[in-house]
Each structure stands twice: as C-alpha cells, then as structure tokens.
Amino acid sequence: MNAESSPQVGQLVKILKGKEAGEIAVVIAVVDSRFVYIADGDKRKFDGPKKKNILHLEFTPIVSSEVVNSLNETGRVTNGKLRYAVMNYVRSAGISAMKKGE
C-alpha cells in the first residue's frame, strides 16, 4: 500500500494474505488506521464482513459510487451491489481470478 493513500469506504481491494488471497473485495468500513472491514457479497456477505489489516491488502484506485451512496443513505449495502462492483472491476481489469475451485 502506498503511504499517501488511505482506505476509503467503497474502495476495491485485492487480498494479498490469508485463505482468500488473490480475491477482490470492497471496503465497507474503516475501523482505524490499521484495520478495515471487507466483503464481496458472495463468499463474504455484508452481515459477516472480514476484518483485515491494511498491510494485507492491495488498494485499487477504484471506488464504487453505488456502494458509497447506499451506505450513506441507509447505512447498509446489498450483497448484490457488492457482487456487481466486484464483477465490474474484474471485467474492466481483465482478471480471471474469480474461478470456482481455485
């Protein structure tokens, strides 16, 4: 992670460490300067987010406006919106990492 960037709600991240390494998720809450909560809407739902150390994440420059707007308006985001944000990023980046069984 770059020293000048700080995590933002709605930002897409690539998980670098842990059993979900290589997967894409969305930051749904910033705990403090070290930890964030992430979810992808599929394996990791909004109601059961993963608390991750920011050193174990690679932050992308993309922030999902749908996720940010939903969280600001209602305090929640649907798992469908999280999946949509992740799939849009995967399609635009040409990543083939979201295969089942890997």
Coordinates of N, CA and C in Angstrom, one line a residue:
M1 N 0.8 -1.2 0.0 CA 0.0 0.0 0.0 C 0.9 1.2 0.0
N2 N 0.5 2.2 -0.7 CA 1.2 3.5 -0.8 C 1.0 4.3 0.5
A3 N 2.0 4.9 1.0 CA 1.9 5.7 2.2 C 1.0 6.8 2.1
E4 N 0.8 7.4 0.9 CA 0.0 8.6 0.8 C -1.5 8.2 0.7
S5 N -1.8 7.0 0.4 CA -3.2 6.6 0.3 C -3.8 6.0 1.6
S6 N -5.0 6.3 1.8 CA -5.7 5.8 3.0 C -6.9 5.1 2.5
P7 N -7.4 4.0 3.1 CA -8.5 3.3 2.7 C -9.8 4.1 2.7
Q8 N -10.7 3.9 1.7 CA -11.9 4.6 1.7 C -13.1 3.6 1.6
V9 N -14.2 4.0 2.2 CA -15.4 3.1 2.1 C -15.8 3.0 0.6
G10 N -16.0 1.8 0.1 CA -16.4 1.6 -1.3 C -15.2 1.3 -2.2
Q11 N -14.0 1.4 -1.6 CA -12.8 1.1 -2.5 C -12.6 -0.4 -2.7
L12 N -12.2 -0.7 -3.9 CA -12.0 -2.1 -4.2 C -10.6 -2.5 -3.8
V13 N -10.4 -3.7 -3.3 CA -9.1 -4.1 -2.8 C -8.8 -5.5 -3.3
K14 N -7.5 -5.9 -3.5 CA -7.1 -7.2 -3.7 C -6.5 -7.8 -2.5
I15 N -7.0 -8.9 -2.0 CA -6.5 -9.6 -0.8 C -5.2 -10.2 -1.1
L16 N -4.1 -9.9 -0.3 CA -2.8 -10.4 -0.5 C -2.4 -11.6 0.4
K17 N -3.0 -11.6 1.6 CA -2.7 -12.6 2.6 C -3.9 -13.3 3.1
G18 N -3.8 -14.6 3.5 CA -4.9 -15.3 4.1 C -5.4 -16.3 3.1
K19 N -6.5 -17.0 3.5 CA -7.0 -18.1 2.7 C -7.8 -17.5 1.5
E20 N -8.2 -16.2 1.5 CA -8.9 -15.6 0.4 C -7.9 -14.8 -0.5
A21 N -6.6 -15.1 -0.4 CA -5.6 -14.3 -1.1 C -5.9 -14.4 -2.6
G22 N -5.7 -13.3 -3.3 CA -6.0 -13.2 -4.7 C -7.4 -12.8 -5.1
E23 N -8.3 -12.7 -4.2 CA -9.6 -12.4 -4.4 C -9.8 -10.9 -4.3
I24 N -10.9 -10.4 -4.9 CA -11.2 -8.9 -4.9 C -12.4 -8.7 -3.9
A25 N -12.3 -7.7 -3.1 CA -13.4 -7.3 -2.2 C -13.6 -5.8 -2.2
V26 N -14.6 -5.4 -1.4 CA -14.9 -4.0 -1.3 C -14.8 -3.6 0.2
V27 N -14.2 -2.4 0.5 CA -14.1 -1.9 1.8 C -15.5 -1.4 2.2
I28 N -16.0 -1.9 3.3 CA -17.4 -1.5 3.7 C -17.3 -0.6 5.0
A29 N -16.2 -0.7 5.7 CA -16.0 0.2 6.9 C -14.5 0.3 7.2
V30 N -14.1 1.5 7.7 CA -12.7 1.7 8.1 C -12.8 1.8 9.6
V31 N -12.0 0.8 10.3 CA -12.0 0.7 11.7 C -11.1 1.8 12.3
D32 N -9.8 1.8 11.9 CA -8.9 2.8 12.3 C -7.8 2.9 11.2
S33 N -6.6 3.3 11.6 CA -5.5 3.5 10.6 C -4.9 2.2 10.2
R34 N -5.3 1.1 10.9 CA -4.7 -0.2 10.5 C -5.7 -1.2 10.0
F35 N -6.9 -1.2 10.4 CA -7.9 -2.2 10.0 C -9.1 -1.7 9.2
V36 N -9.6 -2.5 8.3 CA -10.8 -2.2 7.6 C -11.7 -3.5 7.6
Y37 N -13.0 -3.3 7.3 CA -13.9 -4.5 7.1 C -14.1 -4.6 5.6
I38 N -14.0 -5.8 5.1 CA -14.2 -6.0 3.7 C -15.3 -7.1 3.5
A39 N -15.9 -7.0 2.3 CA -16.9 -8.0 1.9 C -17.0 -8.1 0.4
D40 N -17.4 -9.2 -0.1 CA -17.5 -9.3 -1.6 C -18.9 -9.6 -2.0
G41 N -19.8 -9.8 -1.1 CA -21.2 -10.1 -1.4 C -21.5 -11.5 -1.8
D42 N -20.4 -12.3 -2.0 CA -20.6 -13.7 -2.4 C -20.2 -14.6 -1.2
K43 N -18.9 -14.8 -1.1 CA -18.4 -15.7 0.0 C -18.4 -15.0 1.3
R44 N -18.2 -13.7 1.3 CA -18.1 -12.8 2.5 C -19.2 -11.8 2.3
K45 N -20.4 -12.0 3.1 CA -21.5 -11.2 3.0 C -21.4 -9.9 3.8
F46 N -22.3 -8.9 3.5 CA -22.2 -7.6 4.2 C -22.4 -7.9 5.7
D47 N -23.3 -8.8 6.1 CA -23.6 -9.0 7.5 C -22.5 -9.8 8.2
G48 N -21.5 -10.3 7.5 CA -20.4 -11.0 8.1 C -19.1 -10.6 7.5
P49 N -18.7 -9.3 7.6 CA -17.5 -8.9 6.9 C -16.3 -9.4 7.6
K50 N -15.2 -9.4 6.9 CA -13.9 -9.8 7.4 C -13.1 -8.6 7.8
K51 N -12.5 -8.6 9.0 CA -11.6 -7.5 9.5 C -10.2 -7.9 9.0
K52 N -9.7 -7.0 8.2 CA -8.3 -7.2 7.6 C -7.4 -6.1 8.0
N53 N -6.1 -6.4 8.2 CA -5.1 -5.5 8.3 C -4.8 -4.9 6.9
I54 N -4.7 -3.5 6.9 CA -4.5 -2.9 5.5 C -3.2 -3.3 4.9
L55 N -2.2 -3.8 5.7 CA -0.9 -4.2 5.1 C -1.1 -5.5 4.3
H56 N -2.2 -6.2 4.5 CA -2.5 -7.5 3.8 C -3.4 -7.2 2.6
L57 N -3.6 -6.0 2.2 CA -4.5 -5.6 1.1 C -3.7 -4.8 0.1
E58 N -4.1 -4.9 -1.2 CA -3.6 -4.0 -2.2 C -4.8 -3.2 -2.7
F59 N -4.6 -1.9 -2.5 CA -5.7 -1.0 -2.8 C -5.7 -0.6 -4.2
T60 N -6.9 -0.6 -4.9 CA -7.0 -0.2 -6.2 C -7.5 1.3 -6.2
P61 N -7.3 2.0 -7.3 CA -7.8 3.4 -7.3 C -9.3 3.5 -7.5
I62 N -10.0 2.4 -7.6 CA -11.4 2.5 -8.0 C -12.3 2.4 -6.7
V63 N -13.2 3.4 -6.6 CA -14.2 3.5 -5.5 C -15.5 3.3 -6.1
S64 N -16.3 2.4 -5.6 CA -17.7 2.1 -6.2 C -18.6 3.1 -5.6
S65 N -19.2 4.0 -6.5 CA -20.1 5.0 -6.1 C -21.4 4.4 -5.6
E66 N -21.9 3.3 -6.2 CA -23.1 2.6 -5.8 C -23.0 2.2 -4.3
V67 N -21.9 1.6 -3.9 CA -21.7 1.2 -2.5 C -21.6 2.4 -1.6
V68 N -20.9 3.4 -2.0 CA -20.8 4.6 -1.1 C -22.1 5.2 -0.9
N69 N -22.9 5.4 -2.0 CA -24.2 6.0 -1.9 C -25.2 5.2 -1.0
S70 N -25.2 3.9 -1.2 CA -26.0 3.1 -0.4 C -25.7 3.1 1.0
L71 N -24.4 3.1 1.4 CA -24.0 3.1 2.8 C -24.3 4.5 3.4
N72 N -24.2 5.6 2.6 CA -24.5 6.9 3.1 C -26.0 7.1 3.4
E73 N -26.8 6.5 2.5 CA -28.3 6.7 2.5 C -28.9 5.8 3.6
T74 N -28.5 4.5 3.6 CA -29.2 3.6 4.5 C -28.4 3.0 5.6
G75 N -27.0 3.1 5.5 CA -26.1 2.5 6.4 C -25.9 1.0 6.1
R76 N -26.4 0.6 5.0 CA -26.3 -0.8 4.6 C -26.0 -0.8 3.1
V77 N -25.5 -2.0 2.6 CA -25.4 -2.1 1.1 C -25.8 -3.6 0.9
T78 N -26.5 -3.8 -0.2 CA -26.9 -5.2 -0.6 C -25.7 -6.0 -1.1
N79 N -25.8 -7.3 -0.9 CA -24.8 -8.2 -1.4 C -24.7 -8.1 -2.9
G80 N -25.9 -7.9 -3.5 CA -25.9 -7.8 -5.0 C -25.1 -6.6 -5.5
K81 N -25.1 -5.5 -4.8 CA -24.3 -4.3 -5.2 C -22.9 -4.6 -5.0
L82 N -22.5 -5.3 -3.9 CA -21.1 -5.7 -3.7 C -20.6 -6.6 -4.8
R83 N -21.4 -7.6 -5.2 CA -21.0 -8.5 -6.3 C -20.9 -7.7 -7.6
Y84 N -21.8 -6.8 -7.8 CA -21.8 -6.0 -9.1 C -20.5 -5.2 -9.1
A85 N -20.2 -4.5 -8.0 CA -18.9 -3.7 -8.0 C -17.7 -4.6 -8.3
V86 N -17.6 -5.8 -7.7 CA -16.5 -6.7 -7.8 C -16.5 -7.2 -9.3
M87 N -17.6 -7.6 -9.8 CA -17.6 -8.1 -11.2 C -17.3 -7.0 -12.2
N88 N -17.7 -5.8 -12.0 CA -17.4 -4.7 -12.9 C -15.9 -4.5 -12.9
Y89 N -15.3 -4.5 -11.8 CA -13.8 -4.3 -11.7 C -13.1 -5.5 -12.4
V90 N -13.5 -6.7 -12.1 CA -12.9 -7.9 -12.7 C -13.0 -7.8 -14.2
R91 N -14.1 -7.5 -14.8 CA -14.3 -7.3 -16.2 C -13.4 -6.2 -16.8
S92 N -13.4 -5.1 -16.1 CA -12.6 -4.0 -16.7 C -11.1 -4.2 -16.6
A93 N -10.7 -4.9 -15.6 CA -9.3 -5.2 -15.4 C -8.8 -6.4 -16.1
G94 N -9.8 -7.2 -16.6 CA -9.4 -8.5 -17.3 C -8.9 -9.5 -16.5
I95 N -9.3 -9.6 -15.2 CA -8.8 -10.5 -14.3 C -9.6 -11.8 -14.4
S96 N -8.9 -13.0 -14.3 CA -9.6 -14.2 -14.4 C -9.4 -15.0 -13.1
A97 N -9.4 -14.2 -12.0 CA -9.1 -14.9 -10.7 C -10.4 -15.4 -10.0
M98 N -11.5 -15.0 -10.5 CA -12.7 -15.4 -9.8 C -13.3 -16.7 -10.2
K99 N -12.5 -17.7 -10.4 CA -13.0 -19.0 -10.8 C -13.3 -19.9 -9.6
K100 N -14.3 -20.6 -9.6 CA -14.6 -21.5 -8.5 C -13.6 -22.7 -8.5
G101 N -13.3 -23.1 -7.3 CA -12.4 -24.3 -7.2 C -10.9 -23.9 -7.1
E102 N -10.6 -22.7 -7.2 CA -9.2 -22.3 -7.2 C -8.9 -21.7 -5.8

